[in-house]
Coordinates of C-alpha atoms in Angstrom, one line a residue:
M1293 CA 41.3 20.5 96.1
A1294 CA 44.8 19.4 95.5
H1295 CA 46.0 22.4 97.4
D1296 CA 43.9 21.2 100.5
E1297 CA 45.6 17.6 100.3
P1298 CA 47.8 16.8 103.6
L1299 CA 51.3 17.5 103.0
Y1300 CA 52.0 13.6 103.7
K1301 CA 49.7 12.5 101.1
S1302 CA 51.0 14.9 98.5
L1303 CA 54.6 13.8 99.3
I1304 CA 53.9 10.0 99.0
G1305 CA 52.1 10.5 95.6
D1306 CA 54.7 12.9 94.2
T1307 CA 57.9 11.4 95.5
T1308 CA 59.6 8.6 94.2
A1309 CA 62.5 6.3 95.7
Y1310 CA 64.8 7.4 92.8
F1311 CA 64.0 11.4 93.4
T1312 CA 64.9 10.5 97.1
Y1313 CA 68.1 8.9 95.9
L1314 CA 68.9 12.2 93.8
L1315 CA 68.3 14.6 96.7
L1316 CA 70.4 12.7 99.2
V1317 CA 73.2 12.6 96.8
A1318 CA 73.0 16.2 95.5
T1319 CA 73.0 17.7 99.0
L1320 CA 76.0 16.1 100.2
G1321 CA 77.3 19.2 98.4
P1322 CA 75.6 21.7 100.9
F1323 CA 76.6 19.2 103.6
Q1324 CA 80.3 20.1 102.7
Y1325 CA 79.7 23.7 103.1
G1326 CA 78.1 23.5 106.6
F1327 CA 81.1 20.8 107.7
H1328 CA 83.9 22.9 106.3
L1329 CA 82.1 26.3 108.0
A1330 CA 82.2 24.7 111.5
E1331 CA 85.1 22.1 111.5
L1332 CA 87.7 24.6 113.1
N1333 CA 85.4 25.9 115.9
A1334 CA 85.5 23.2 118.7
P1335 CA 89.3 22.0 117.8
Q1336 CA 90.4 25.9 117.6
D1337 CA 92.4 25.6 120.9
V1338 CA 93.8 22.5 120.6
L1339 CA 94.6 22.9 116.6
T1340 CA 96.5 26.5 117.6
C1341 CA 98.6 24.9 120.4
K1342 CA 96.8 27.1 123.2
K1343 CA 95.9 24.1 124.8
H1344 CA 98.3 20.9 125.3
N1345 CA 96.8 17.5 125.8
F1346 CA 98.9 15.5 123.8
Q1347 CA 99.0 12.6 126.3
Q1348 CA 95.6 12.4 126.4
A1349 CA 95.0 11.0 122.7
A1350 CA 97.3 11.0 119.4
L1351 CA 97.5 9.5 116.0
S1352 CA 100.7 7.6 115.2
I1353 CA 101.7 9.9 112.6
S1354 CA 104.7 11.9 111.7
L1355 CA 102.8 15.3 112.0
P1356 CA 102.8 17.9 114.5
H1357 CA 100.0 17.8 117.1
C1358 CA 99.2 21.3 116.5
I1359 CA 99.9 24.4 114.4
S1360 CA 100.8 27.7 116.6
M1361 CA 99.0 30.5 115.3
N1362 CA 97.5 33.6 117.1
T1363 CA 94.0 35.3 116.8
T1364 CA 95.0 37.1 113.4
Q1365 CA 96.2 34.1 111.6
F1366 CA 93.5 31.8 112.7
S1367 CA 91.2 34.2 111.5
V1368 CA 92.9 34.2 108.0
V1369 CA 92.9 30.5 108.2
T1370 CA 89.0 30.2 108.8
S1371 CA 88.3 33.0 106.1
I1372 CA 90.4 32.2 103.4
F1373 CA 87.6 29.1 103.0
T1374 CA 85.5 32.0 102.0
L1375 CA 87.6 33.3 99.3
G1376 CA 87.6 30.0 97.8
G1377 CA 83.9 29.7 98.1
L1378 CA 83.5 33.3 96.1
V1379 CA 85.8 31.9 93.0
G1380 CA 83.7 28.7 93.2
A1381 CA 80.4 30.5 93.2
L1382 CA 81.3 33.0 90.3
S1383 CA 82.7 29.9 88.0
A1384 CA 79.5 27.8 88.9
G1385 CA 76.7 29.8 87.0
P1386 CA 78.6 29.8 83.9
S1387 CA 79.8 26.2 84.5
C1388 CA 76.4 24.7 85.4
N1389 CA 74.8 26.7 82.2
R1390 CA 77.2 25.6 79.4
Y1391 CA 78.2 21.9 80.9
G1392 CA 75.3 21.2 82.8
R1393 CA 74.3 20.5 86.6
L1394 CA 75.7 17.0 86.9
F1395 CA 79.2 18.0 85.3
T1396 CA 79.5 20.9 87.6
M1397 CA 78.2 18.8 90.8
R1398 CA 80.9 16.2 90.0
A1399 CA 83.6 18.7 89.8
T1400 CA 82.9 19.8 93.2
T1401 CA 83.6 16.5 94.6
I1402 CA 87.3 16.9 93.3
S1403 CA 87.9 20.0 95.2
F1404 CA 86.2 18.2 98.4
V1405 CA 88.6 15.4 98.3
L1406 CA 91.8 17.3 97.7
G1407 CA 91.2 20.1 99.7
S1408 CA 90.6 17.9 102.9
A1409 CA 93.3 15.8 102.0
L1410 CA 95.7 19.2 102.1
E1411 CA 94.0 19.9 105.3
T1412 CA 94.5 16.7 106.9
F1413 CA 98.1 16.6 106.4
A1414 CA 98.8 20.3 106.9
S1415 CA 102.0 20.8 108.8
N1416 CA 102.1 24.7 108.6
I1417 CA 99.8 27.8 108.2
P1418 CA 100.1 28.3 104.2
M1419 CA 99.3 24.4 103.6
L1420 CA 96.1 24.7 105.8
C1421 CA 95.0 27.6 104.3
F1422 CA 95.6 26.1 100.9
G1423 CA 93.4 23.2 101.6
R1424 CA 90.6 25.2 102.9
L1425 CA 91.0 27.5 99.8
V1426 CA 90.4 24.2 97.5
S1427 CA 87.6 23.2 99.9
G1428 CA 86.1 26.4 99.3
L1429 CA 86.1 26.4 95.7
G1430 CA 84.0 23.2 95.7
C1431 CA 81.5 24.5 98.7
G1432 CA 80.9 27.8 96.6
A1433 CA 80.3 25.7 93.4
A1434 CA 78.1 23.4 95.3
I1435 CA 75.8 26.1 96.9
V1436 CA 75.4 27.3 93.5
V1437 CA 74.7 24.4 91.3
V1438 CA 72.5 22.3 94.0
P1439 CA 69.5 24.8 94.5
I1440 CA 69.2 24.5 91.0
Y1441 CA 69.3 21.2 90.3
I1442 CA 66.6 20.5 93.0
A1443 CA 64.5 23.1 91.9
E1444 CA 64.6 21.4 88.5
T1445 CA 63.9 17.9 89.4
A1446 CA 61.6 18.5 92.6
P1447 CA 58.0 17.9 92.1
P1448 CA 56.3 21.2 91.4
K1449 CA 54.3 21.3 94.1
E1450 CA 56.9 20.7 96.7
K1451 CA 59.4 22.8 95.7
G1452 CA 59.7 25.2 98.7
L1453 CA 59.8 22.0 100.8
F1454 CA 62.5 20.4 98.9
G1455 CA 64.5 23.5 98.1
A1456 CA 64.8 23.9 101.9
F1457 CA 66.9 20.8 102.1
T1458 CA 69.7 22.6 100.7
Q1459 CA 69.8 24.7 104.2
V1460 CA 69.0 21.1 105.8
S1461 CA 72.0 19.5 104.6
I1462 CA 74.2 22.7 105.7
N1463 CA 72.8 22.3 109.1
M1464 CA 73.4 18.6 109.1
G1465 CA 77.4 19.0 108.2
I1466 CA 77.5 21.8 110.7
L1467 CA 76.4 19.3 113.4
V1468 CA 78.6 16.6 112.2
A1469 CA 81.2 18.7 112.4
Q1470 CA 80.5 20.1 115.8
L1471 CA 80.0 16.5 117.0
L1472 CA 83.2 15.1 115.7
G1473 CA 84.8 18.4 117.4
Y1474 CA 83.4 17.9 120.7
F1475 CA 84.8 14.3 121.0
L1476 CA 88.2 14.7 118.8
S1477 CA 89.7 18.0 120.1
K1478 CA 92.1 16.5 121.9
G1479 CA 95.9 15.6 120.9
N1480 CA 96.1 15.3 117.0
L1481 CA 92.7 13.6 116.8
W1482 CA 91.6 17.1 115.1
R1483 CA 92.8 15.8 111.8
I1484 CA 90.4 13.0 111.8
I1485 CA 87.7 15.6 111.7
L1486 CA 89.3 17.4 108.6
A1487 CA 89.8 13.9 106.7
S1488 CA 86.1 12.9 107.4
A1489 CA 85.2 15.5 104.6
G1490 CA 87.5 13.9 102.1
A1491 CA 85.7 10.5 102.7
I1492 CA 82.3 11.7 102.3
G1493 CA 83.6 13.5 99.3
L1494 CA 84.4 10.1 97.8
V1495 CA 81.2 8.7 98.5
H1496 CA 79.6 11.8 96.9
L1497 CA 81.4 11.1 93.7
L1498 CA 80.6 7.6 93.5
G1499 CA 76.7 8.3 94.2
L1500 CA 76.9 11.1 91.5
F1501 CA 77.3 8.3 88.7
L1502 CA 73.8 7.0 89.3
V1503 CA 72.5 10.5 88.9
P1504 CA 71.2 12.2 85.6
E1505 CA 71.5 15.2 84.2
S1506 CA 68.6 18.1 85.1
P1507 CA 65.9 17.2 82.6
K1508 CA 65.3 21.0 82.4
W1509 CA 68.7 21.8 81.4
L1510 CA 68.7 18.7 78.9
A1511 CA 65.8 20.1 77.1
E1512 CA 67.0 23.6 76.9
H1513 CA 70.6 22.5 75.7
K1514 CA 70.5 18.9 74.2
S1515 CA 67.7 16.8 73.7
P1516 CA 64.1 17.6 74.8
Q1517 CA 63.1 13.9 74.2
H1518 CA 66.0 12.6 76.3
A1519 CA 64.7 15.2 79.0
R1520 CA 61.4 13.8 79.1
D1521 CA 62.6 10.2 79.5
I1522 CA 64.8 11.3 82.6
L1523 CA 61.7 13.2 84.0
R1524 CA 59.5 10.1 83.3
K1525 CA 62.1 8.1 85.4
I1526 CA 62.1 10.6 88.3
R1527 CA 58.5 11.4 88.6
G1528 CA 57.5 7.5 88.0
H1529 CA 55.9 5.9 85.0
K1530 CA 52.3 6.5 86.0
A1531 CA 52.9 10.2 86.7
D1532 CA 51.2 13.1 84.5
I1533 CA 54.2 15.1 83.3
D1534 CA 52.8 16.9 80.6
A1535 CA 52.1 20.2 82.6
E1536 CA 56.1 20.3 83.3
V1537 CA 57.2 19.4 79.9
K1538 CA 55.0 22.1 78.5
A1539 CA 56.4 24.7 81.4
W1540 CA 59.6 24.0 79.6
N1541 CA 58.8 26.0 76.5
I1542 CA 60.9 23.9 74.2
D1543 CA 59.3 23.5 70.8
S1544 CA 59.6 19.8 70.2
T1545 CA 57.7 16.5 68.6
Q1546 CA 57.9 14.6 71.6
D1547 CA 54.4 14.6 72.7
D1548 CA 53.3 11.5 71.0
I1549 CA 56.1 9.5 72.7
S1550 CA 54.6 6.3 74.1
E1551 CA 54.9 4.7 77.5
E1552 CA 57.5 2.5 76.0
E1553 CA 59.5 5.0 74.5
A1554 CA 59.7 6.7 77.7
L1555 CA 61.2 4.5 79.6
L1556 CA 65.0 5.8 80.4
S1557 CA 67.3 3.8 78.1
A1558 CA 70.6 5.7 78.4
P1559 CA 72.9 5.5 81.3
P1560 CA 72.3 8.1 84.2
G1561 CA 74.3 11.2 83.5
S1562 CA 74.9 10.3 79.7
H1563 CA 73.9 12.9 77.2
P1564 CA 72.7 12.4 73.9
A1565 CA 73.6 14.5 70.8
P1566 CA 72.9 18.1 71.0
N1567 CA 69.5 19.2 69.5
P1568 CA 70.1 22.1 67.2
K1569 CA 66.4 23.3 68.0
A1570 CA 67.0 23.6 71.6
A1571 CA 67.4 26.7 73.3
T1572 CA 70.9 27.6 74.1
A1573 CA 70.8 31.2 74.8
S1574 CA 71.9 32.1 78.4
I1575 CA 72.4 35.2 80.5
G1576 CA 75.8 36.2 82.1
I1577 CA 76.2 37.6 85.7
W1578 CA 77.2 41.1 84.1
D1579 CA 73.6 40.7 82.2
A1580 CA 72.2 39.9 85.1
L1581 CA 73.3 43.0 86.9
I1582 CA 73.0 45.6 84.1
R1583 CA 69.8 44.6 81.9
P1584 CA 66.6 46.0 83.5
A1585 CA 64.5 42.8 83.0
Y1586 CA 67.0 41.1 85.7
R1587 CA 68.4 43.6 87.6
P1588 CA 65.5 43.9 90.3
A1589 CA 65.7 39.9 90.8
T1590 CA 69.6 40.0 91.1
I1591 CA 69.4 43.0 93.4
A1592 CA 66.7 41.0 95.8
V1593 CA 68.6 37.8 95.8
V1594 CA 71.8 39.8 96.6
A1595 CA 70.3 41.5 99.6
V1596 CA 68.7 38.5 100.7
M1597 CA 72.2 36.6 100.7
F1598 CA 73.6 39.6 102.3
A1599 CA 71.1 39.5 105.1
Q1600 CA 71.7 35.8 105.6
Q1601 CA 75.3 36.5 106.8
L1602 CA 75.4 40.0 108.0
T1603 CA 72.9 39.3 110.6
G1604 CA 75.6 37.4 112.2
I1605 CA 74.8 33.5 112.1
N1606 CA 78.3 32.5 111.4
S1607 CA 79.8 34.4 114.5
I1608 CA 77.9 31.5 116.2
I1609 CA 79.0 28.9 113.7
M1610 CA 82.4 29.4 113.5
Y1611 CA 83.6 31.3 116.9
S1612 CA 80.6 30.6 119.4
V1613 CA 82.9 28.3 121.5
S1614 CA 85.7 30.8 122.2
L1615 CA 83.2 33.6 122.5
L1616 CA 81.2 31.8 125.3
S1617 CA 84.0 30.0 126.8
S1618 CA 84.6 33.3 129.2
L1619 CA 81.0 33.0 130.5
L1620 CA 80.3 29.2 130.1
P1621 CA 83.7 27.8 130.4
T1622 CA 82.8 24.0 130.9
T1623 CA 79.7 23.9 128.9
A1624 CA 80.4 26.1 125.6
S1625 CA 81.3 23.3 123.4
L1626 CA 78.4 21.0 124.4
L1627 CA 75.8 24.0 124.0
I1628 CA 77.1 24.8 120.4
V1629 CA 76.3 21.0 119.5
A1630 CA 73.0 21.8 121.2
V1631 CA 72.6 24.8 119.2
S1632 CA 73.7 22.9 116.0
A1633 CA 71.1 20.2 116.3
L1634 CA 68.3 22.7 117.1
N1635 CA 69.1 24.6 113.9
L1636 CA 68.9 21.3 111.9
V1637 CA 65.5 20.4 113.8
V1638 CA 63.9 23.6 113.3
T1639 CA 65.0 24.2 109.7
T1640 CA 63.9 20.6 108.9
L1641 CA 60.1 21.1 110.7
C1642 CA 60.0 24.5 109.0
A1643 CA 60.7 23.2 105.8
P1644 CA 57.1 23.2 104.4
L1645 CA 56.5 27.1 106.0
S1646 CA 57.2 28.7 102.8
D1647 CA 54.9 26.9 101.0
K1648 CA 52.3 27.6 103.5
I1649 CA 52.8 31.3 104.3
G1650 CA 55.1 32.5 101.7
R1651 CA 58.9 32.9 101.3
K1652 CA 59.0 36.8 101.9
T1653 CA 56.8 36.5 105.3
C1654 CA 59.3 33.4 106.5
I1655 CA 62.3 35.9 105.9
L1656 CA 60.8 38.7 107.8
I1657 CA 59.7 36.6 110.6
S1658 CA 63.4 35.4 110.8
I1659 CA 65.0 38.5 110.7
A1660 CA 62.8 39.9 113.5
G1661 CA 63.7 37.3 115.5
I1662 CA 67.3 37.1 115.0
G1663 CA 67.7 41.0 115.7
T1664 CA 65.9 40.7 118.9
C1665 CA 68.0 37.8 119.8
S1666 CA 71.3 39.7 119.1
V1667 CA 70.2 42.6 121.5
L1668 CA 69.5 39.9 124.2
L1669 CA 72.7 38.0 123.5
A1670 CA 74.8 41.2 123.7
L1671 CA 72.9 42.1 127.1
G1672 CA 73.4 38.7 128.2
L1673 CA 77.3 38.6 127.6
F1674 CA 77.9 42.3 128.6
F1675 CA 76.1 41.8 132.1
G1676 CA 77.2 38.1 132.6
V1677 CA 73.8 36.7 132.6
K1678 CA 74.5 32.9 131.6
I1679 CA 71.0 31.8 130.9
L1680 CA 70.2 35.1 128.9
A1681 CA 73.1 34.5 127.1
A1682 CA 72.4 30.6 126.5
V1683 CA 69.0 31.0 125.6
A1684 CA 69.4 33.7 123.2
T1685 CA 71.8 32.0 121.2
L1686 CA 69.4 29.0 121.1
I1687 CA 66.5 31.5 120.0
F1688 CA 68.9 33.1 117.7
V1689 CA 69.6 29.9 115.5
A1690 CA 66.1 28.7 115.6
A1691 CA 65.0 32.3 114.2
F1692 CA 67.5 31.9 111.5
A1693 CA 66.3 28.3 110.6
V1694 CA 62.6 29.6 110.2
G1695 CA 63.7 31.6 107.1
L1696 CA 66.5 33.4 106.7
G1697 CA 68.7 30.1 106.5
P1698 CA 66.6 27.7 104.0
V1699 CA 64.6 30.7 101.9
P1700 CA 67.2 32.4 99.9
F1701 CA 68.5 29.5 98.1
I1702 CA 65.0 29.0 96.6
L1703 CA 64.6 32.4 95.5
A1704 CA 66.8 32.9 92.3
N1705 CA 64.8 30.0 90.7
E1706 CA 61.6 32.0 91.4
L1707 CA 62.4 35.6 90.4
V1708 CA 64.1 35.2 87.0
G1709 CA 63.8 32.7 83.9
P1710 CA 65.6 29.7 83.3
E1711 CA 68.0 31.5 81.1
A1712 CA 69.3 33.5 84.0
V1713 CA 69.2 31.2 87.0
G1714 CA 72.5 30.4 86.7
A1715 CA 74.1 33.8 86.6
T1716 CA 71.3 35.2 89.3
Q1717 CA 72.3 32.4 91.6
S1718 CA 76.0 33.0 91.1
A1719 CA 75.8 36.4 91.8
A1720 CA 73.6 35.7 94.9
L1721 CA 76.1 33.2 96.2
A1722 CA 79.1 35.5 95.5
A1723 CA 77.3 38.1 98.1
N1724 CA 77.0 35.3 100.2
W1725 CA 80.6 34.5 100.1
I1726 CA 81.8 38.3 100.5
A1727 CA 79.6 38.6 103.3
T1728 CA 81.0 35.4 104.9
F1729 CA 84.4 36.6 104.5
L1730 CA 83.7 39.8 106.0
V1731 CA 82.0 38.0 109.1
S1732 CA 84.6 35.3 109.4
Q1733 CA 87.7 37.6 108.9
F1734 CA 86.6 40.7 111.1
F1735 CA 84.2 39.6 113.8
P1736 CA 87.1 38.7 116.3
I1737 CA 88.7 42.1 115.3
V1738 CA 85.4 43.9 115.7
D1739 CA 84.5 42.3 119.0
K1740 CA 88.1 43.0 120.4
A1741 CA 88.0 46.8 119.2
L1742 CA 84.4 47.2 120.8
G1743 CA 86.0 45.8 123.9
G1744 CA 84.3 42.3 123.8
Q1745 CA 81.4 41.5 126.3
G1746 CA 79.1 41.1 123.1
K1747 CA 78.8 44.4 122.2
V1748 CA 79.6 43.4 118.5
Y1749 CA 76.0 41.9 118.4
F1750 CA 74.4 45.5 118.6
V1751 CA 75.9 45.9 115.1
F1752 CA 74.3 42.6 113.9
A1753 CA 71.2 43.9 115.4
G1754 CA 71.4 47.0 113.6
F1755 CA 71.9 45.0 110.1
A1756 CA 68.9 43.3 110.8
V1757 CA 66.9 46.4 110.9
L1758 CA 68.5 47.6 107.9
F1759 CA 67.9 44.5 105.9
G1760 CA 64.6 43.5 107.2
S1761 CA 63.4 46.9 106.1
F1762 CA 64.9 47.0 102.5
I1763 CA 63.7 43.3 101.9
A1764 CA 60.2 44.4 103.1
Y1765 CA 60.2 46.8 100.7
W1766 CA 62.1 45.5 97.5
V1767 CA 61.6 41.6 97.5
P1768 CA 58.5 40.5 95.9
E1769 CA 56.5 37.1 97.4
T1770 CA 56.9 34.1 94.9
K1771 CA 54.6 31.9 96.6
G1772 CA 51.8 30.8 94.5
K1773 CA 53.1 32.4 91.3
S1774 CA 53.0 31.1 88.1
G1775 CA 55.9 32.8 86.5
V1776 CA 58.2 35.7 86.6
E1777 CA 55.7 38.1 85.1
E1778 CA 53.2 37.5 87.7
V1779 CA 56.1 37.7 90.6
W1780 CA 56.9 41.0 89.4
G1781 CA 53.6 42.3 89.1
R1782 CA 50.8 43.1 86.4
R1783 CA 52.2 45.9 84.7
E1784 CA 55.2 43.9 83.5
A1785 CA 52.7 41.3 82.4
R1786 CA 50.5 43.8 80.7
E1787 CA 53.4 45.2 78.9
R1788 CA 54.5 41.8 77.8
M1789 CA 51.1 41.0 76.4
E1790 CA 50.6 44.2 74.6

């Protein structure tokens, strides 16, 4: 009967104010990722000195109003963010396994503040590039560790719903950046856009001082009893947490802890002395790639992450204003704000969908919609049909939000055991950053080589067919499965039993 309970009643019963706070603070990391992806889109022409409106609005600072650069140089400034993200993603897995989810999230805020400061006060291309690189380090780590933290603190029945908040927060960051860009792309006010991310990074750092370590990580690495105390505070003192504690598979004697002992006495984020009986073994990225027990899951999450980027979403997030300006010279910036708002709304509304119809189904529906809209967008741009190009752009983003946006961040936690989650998530996000770099660096080049007019979107449509076919064949459904053995089929489960 519990499965038939309306979603809003389930949420009211399972979600505490404390967990809501943890969710909001943790997802400021993915917010930064979305913000930095989109921060240069709207002010591109002003920042690169293609538009001169210095008398219109200006900050009283002794810095240049713009930084002159050509298309290739701007592509480098844009794409170097993804190289930082790649390094951050590769380092975040080992970090969050060894030092904890909380330590890693706190470390990302240093990159957010420092990188944004460097960008804000940049007077030349190298300094702007270095700032983007440092910001990318934090963003790459954040989108590895935050989905893991959410999965380990969210109520079990709503993991898919709350897992989607990673993408919801990314979309919120994109929308805020586009809104600021719409109003501040004049004079040298574009520096305010870049400074905003640093201010949010400071708020994020302060908020994390009231956030505890993941109870699951604590149970496996330090103290199962302290982990249970934290889980009790997150779930509420009346919640039954025995099933969750049992699922940790940690041998401890804390089952007889009284309600009084279950109250959280240690400050948030503090760690007790390590428990020598706790599990400490973890899997590295190389092991996840070569060991037969983990290789299928690693291939699956890497393929889904490549699909997320190589079907073209960031061509719209990063370059849409310049791409559509020839067709829609007066409304391109406003259209992209609308696109970003639609992306946020659809992602939020569809957040429960993966718990209803399944993760794999959402991804395949999403890819089919993106592939179709890529063809329509290419035709609209090629033949100069404004309404077709505008509608195709909107539906493209809506289709992405249905599945390919939020679901990939959920999969790593459901395809492997806890010992390999960090490594698998790092491998997946490394693939994501590599694909993002390819799109951000080469989209303008390929578009120009093909003669413009949207023909590059036929390439994205081809990628949609390729990845859709592979995912349909390779990636298993995880909805409603009780564990890794069940996810990967009865044969493995039977072999383990034997």
